[in-house]
C-alpha positions as a printed NumPy array, in Angstrom:
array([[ 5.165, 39.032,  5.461],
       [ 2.644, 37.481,  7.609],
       [ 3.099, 36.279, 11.175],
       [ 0.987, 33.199, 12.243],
       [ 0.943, 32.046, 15.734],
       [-0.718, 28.577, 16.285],
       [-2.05 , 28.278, 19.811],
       [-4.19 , 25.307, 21.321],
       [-7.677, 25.467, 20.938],
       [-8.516, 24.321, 24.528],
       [-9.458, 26.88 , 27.159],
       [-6.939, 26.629, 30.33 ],
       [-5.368, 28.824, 32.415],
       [-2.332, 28.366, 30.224],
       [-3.886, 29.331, 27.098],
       [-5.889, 31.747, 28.048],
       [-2.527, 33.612, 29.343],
       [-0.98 , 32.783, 26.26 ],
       [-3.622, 34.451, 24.157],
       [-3.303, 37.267, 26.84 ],
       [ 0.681, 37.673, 26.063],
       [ 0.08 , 37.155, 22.23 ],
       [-2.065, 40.523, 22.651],
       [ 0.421, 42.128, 24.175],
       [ 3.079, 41.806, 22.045],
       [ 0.536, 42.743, 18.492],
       [ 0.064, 45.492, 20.174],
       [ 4.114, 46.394, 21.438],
       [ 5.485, 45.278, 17.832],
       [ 2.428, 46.911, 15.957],
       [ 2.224, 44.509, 13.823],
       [-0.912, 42.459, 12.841],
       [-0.349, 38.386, 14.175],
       [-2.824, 35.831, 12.473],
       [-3.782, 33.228, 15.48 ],
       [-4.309, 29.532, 13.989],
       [-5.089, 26.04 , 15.89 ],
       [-2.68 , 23.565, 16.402],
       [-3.316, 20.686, 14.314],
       [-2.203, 16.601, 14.345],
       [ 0.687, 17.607, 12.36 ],
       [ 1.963, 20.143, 14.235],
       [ 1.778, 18.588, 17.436],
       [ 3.095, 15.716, 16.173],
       [ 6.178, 17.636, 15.458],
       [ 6.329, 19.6  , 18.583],
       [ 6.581, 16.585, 20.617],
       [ 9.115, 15.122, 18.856],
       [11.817, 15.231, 21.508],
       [13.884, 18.306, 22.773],
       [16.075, 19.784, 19.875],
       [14.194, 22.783, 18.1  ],
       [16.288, 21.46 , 14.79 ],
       [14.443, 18.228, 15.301],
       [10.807, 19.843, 15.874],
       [11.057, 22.266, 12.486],
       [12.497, 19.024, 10.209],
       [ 9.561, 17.346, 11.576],
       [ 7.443, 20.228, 10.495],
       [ 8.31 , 20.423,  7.456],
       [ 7.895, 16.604,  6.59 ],
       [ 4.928, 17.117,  7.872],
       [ 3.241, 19.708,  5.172],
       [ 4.577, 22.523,  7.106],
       [ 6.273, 25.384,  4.89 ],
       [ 9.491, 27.711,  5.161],
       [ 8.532, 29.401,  1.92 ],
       [ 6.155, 32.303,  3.009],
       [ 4.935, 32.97 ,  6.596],
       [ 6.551, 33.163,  9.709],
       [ 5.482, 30.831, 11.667],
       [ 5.514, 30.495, 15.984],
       [ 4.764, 27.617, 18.155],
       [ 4.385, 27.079, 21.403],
       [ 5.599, 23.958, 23.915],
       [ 5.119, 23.056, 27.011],
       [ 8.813, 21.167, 27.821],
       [12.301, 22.172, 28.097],
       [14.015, 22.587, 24.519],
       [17.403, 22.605, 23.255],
       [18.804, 24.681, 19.949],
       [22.145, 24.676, 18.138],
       [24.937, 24.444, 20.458],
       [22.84 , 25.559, 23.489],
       [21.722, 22.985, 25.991],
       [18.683, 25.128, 26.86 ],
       [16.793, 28.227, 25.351],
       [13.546, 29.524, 25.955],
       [13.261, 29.977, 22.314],
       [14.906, 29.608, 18.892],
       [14.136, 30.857, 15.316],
       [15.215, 28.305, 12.247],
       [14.359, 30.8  ,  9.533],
       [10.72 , 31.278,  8.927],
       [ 9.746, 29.11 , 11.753],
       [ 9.971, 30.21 , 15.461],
       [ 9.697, 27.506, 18.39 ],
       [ 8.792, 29.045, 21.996],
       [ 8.797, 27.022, 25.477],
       [ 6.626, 28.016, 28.001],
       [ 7.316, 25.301, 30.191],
       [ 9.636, 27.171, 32.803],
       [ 7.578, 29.937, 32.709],
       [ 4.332, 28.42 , 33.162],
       [ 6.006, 26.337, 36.077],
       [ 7.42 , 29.071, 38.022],
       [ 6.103, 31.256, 41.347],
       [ 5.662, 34.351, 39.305],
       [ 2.288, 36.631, 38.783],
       [ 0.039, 35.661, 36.211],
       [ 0.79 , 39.725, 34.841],
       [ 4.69 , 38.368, 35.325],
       [ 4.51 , 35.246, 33.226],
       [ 2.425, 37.367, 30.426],
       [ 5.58 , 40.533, 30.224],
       [ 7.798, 37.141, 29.951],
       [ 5.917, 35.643, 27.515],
       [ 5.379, 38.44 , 25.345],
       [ 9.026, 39.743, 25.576],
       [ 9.664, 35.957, 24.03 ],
       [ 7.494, 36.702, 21.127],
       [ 8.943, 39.921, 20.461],
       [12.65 , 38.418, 20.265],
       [11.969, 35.588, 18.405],
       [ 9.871, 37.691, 16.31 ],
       [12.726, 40.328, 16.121],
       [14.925, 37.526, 14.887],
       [12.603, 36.308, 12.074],
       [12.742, 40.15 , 10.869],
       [16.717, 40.207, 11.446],
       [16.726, 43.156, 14.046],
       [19.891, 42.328, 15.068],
       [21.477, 40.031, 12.699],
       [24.058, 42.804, 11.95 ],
       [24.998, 42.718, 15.894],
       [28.596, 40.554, 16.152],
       [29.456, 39.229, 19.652],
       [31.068, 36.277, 21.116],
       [29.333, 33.056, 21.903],
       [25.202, 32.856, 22.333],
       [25.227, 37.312, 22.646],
       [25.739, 37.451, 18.919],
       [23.155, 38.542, 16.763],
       [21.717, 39.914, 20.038],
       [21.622, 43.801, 21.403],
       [23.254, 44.848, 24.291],
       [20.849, 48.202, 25.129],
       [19.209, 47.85 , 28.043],
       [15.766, 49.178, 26.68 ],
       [15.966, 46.838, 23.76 ],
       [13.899, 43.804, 23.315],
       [16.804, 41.925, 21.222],
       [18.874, 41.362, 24.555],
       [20.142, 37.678, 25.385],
       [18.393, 36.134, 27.966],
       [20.416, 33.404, 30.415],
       [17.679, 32.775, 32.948],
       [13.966, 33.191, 34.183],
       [15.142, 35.648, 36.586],
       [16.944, 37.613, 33.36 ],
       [13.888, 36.759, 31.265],
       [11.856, 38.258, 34.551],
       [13.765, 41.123, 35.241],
       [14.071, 42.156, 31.187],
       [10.284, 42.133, 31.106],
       [ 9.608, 43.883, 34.252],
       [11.796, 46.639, 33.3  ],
       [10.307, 47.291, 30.442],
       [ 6.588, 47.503, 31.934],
       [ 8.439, 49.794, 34.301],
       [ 9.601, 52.659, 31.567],
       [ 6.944, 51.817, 29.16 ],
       [ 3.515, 51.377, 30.761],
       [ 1.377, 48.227, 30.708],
       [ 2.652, 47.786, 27.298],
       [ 6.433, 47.966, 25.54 ],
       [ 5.216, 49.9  , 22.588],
       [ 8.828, 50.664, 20.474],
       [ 9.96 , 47.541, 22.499],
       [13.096, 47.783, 20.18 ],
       [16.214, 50.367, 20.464],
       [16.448, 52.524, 17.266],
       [19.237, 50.598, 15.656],
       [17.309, 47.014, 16.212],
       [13.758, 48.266, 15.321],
       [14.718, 49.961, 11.887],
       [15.84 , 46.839, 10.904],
       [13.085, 45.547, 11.968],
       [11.207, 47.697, 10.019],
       [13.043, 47.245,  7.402],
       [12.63 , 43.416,  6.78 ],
       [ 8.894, 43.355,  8.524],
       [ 7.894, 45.998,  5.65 ],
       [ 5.404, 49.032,  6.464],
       [ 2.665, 47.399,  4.519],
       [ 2.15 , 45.092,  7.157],
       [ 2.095, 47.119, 10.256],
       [-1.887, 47.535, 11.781],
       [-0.663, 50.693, 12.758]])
């Protein structure tokens, strides 16, 4: 299945970083990601209030398909999925919504904000290929891993989301490769499909 990330197709700092993260993580997952502009219709959807429920309807009145790709956007506000009253990110099926907002806004290195950002594309991208859908826990930790060196872990906070990242530049290098635990990245695997690895 192929993974399409639609990115602005200005040049600022922000995007620039973003393309920088979105690097990072093709080359931790090992998988190939198609980049696409943002069109009208898309960010007419992504500003369509807070609720990522709300943004992917929008979508999909607006041409946008769950039928074959998956798809990831980025925004630049606070969002809201499900029950939560905050997330960084959520997944509705084929279609993955990402906030950079808090992120962007915060006091960390520009090499910071990029391990953040592409530790959010690799879990949201882990839960478009169900790497831990199998996982049962109470409240927002299910369907999420609870090994420290896996990239499927619930995050609570930028400081979490910070501290996740960091660690795993720490034990892995300048980049996560196998940013999934065993258990998490053979499902992965699994649902992703070997025929679309670059690797």
């Amino acid at each position: 299945m192929k993974v399409t990330l639609y990115l602005p197709t200005t040049s600022t700092a922000r995007d620039v970083l973003l393309g920088e993260s979105v690097e990072a993580a093709r080359y931790n997952l090992g998988i190939d990601i198609d980049e696409a502009p943002i069109d009208i219709r898309a960010a007419d959807a992504l500003g369509f209030g807070s609720r990522t429920n709300d943004m992917v309807a929008r979508l999909l009145s607006n041409g946008y398909s769950m039928d074959n790709d998956i798809q990831l956007f980025f925004v630049q506000k606070d969002i809201c999925a499900n029950d939560l009253a905050w997330c960084f990110g959520a997944t509705h099926g084929n279609m993955i919504i990402i906030s950079d907002y808090l992120i962007w806004n915060s006091g960390y290195s520009d090499a910071g904000k990029k391990a953040m950002l592409a530790y959010l594309i690799e879990h949201e991208l882990g839960h478009a290929f169900h790497a831990a859908d199998d996982l049962r826990a109470s409240g927002i930790y299910d369907m999420h891993c609870t090994n420290p060196t896996c990239a499927m872990q619930q995050v609570t906070s930028l400081s979490d989301l910070a501290e996740k990242a960091q660690y795993n530049l720490i034990c892995r290098g300048q980049y996560e490769a196998e940013c999934f635990c065993p258990h998490c990245g053979d499902r992965f695997w699994r649902y992703h499909g070997p025929n679309n690895s670059s690797n």
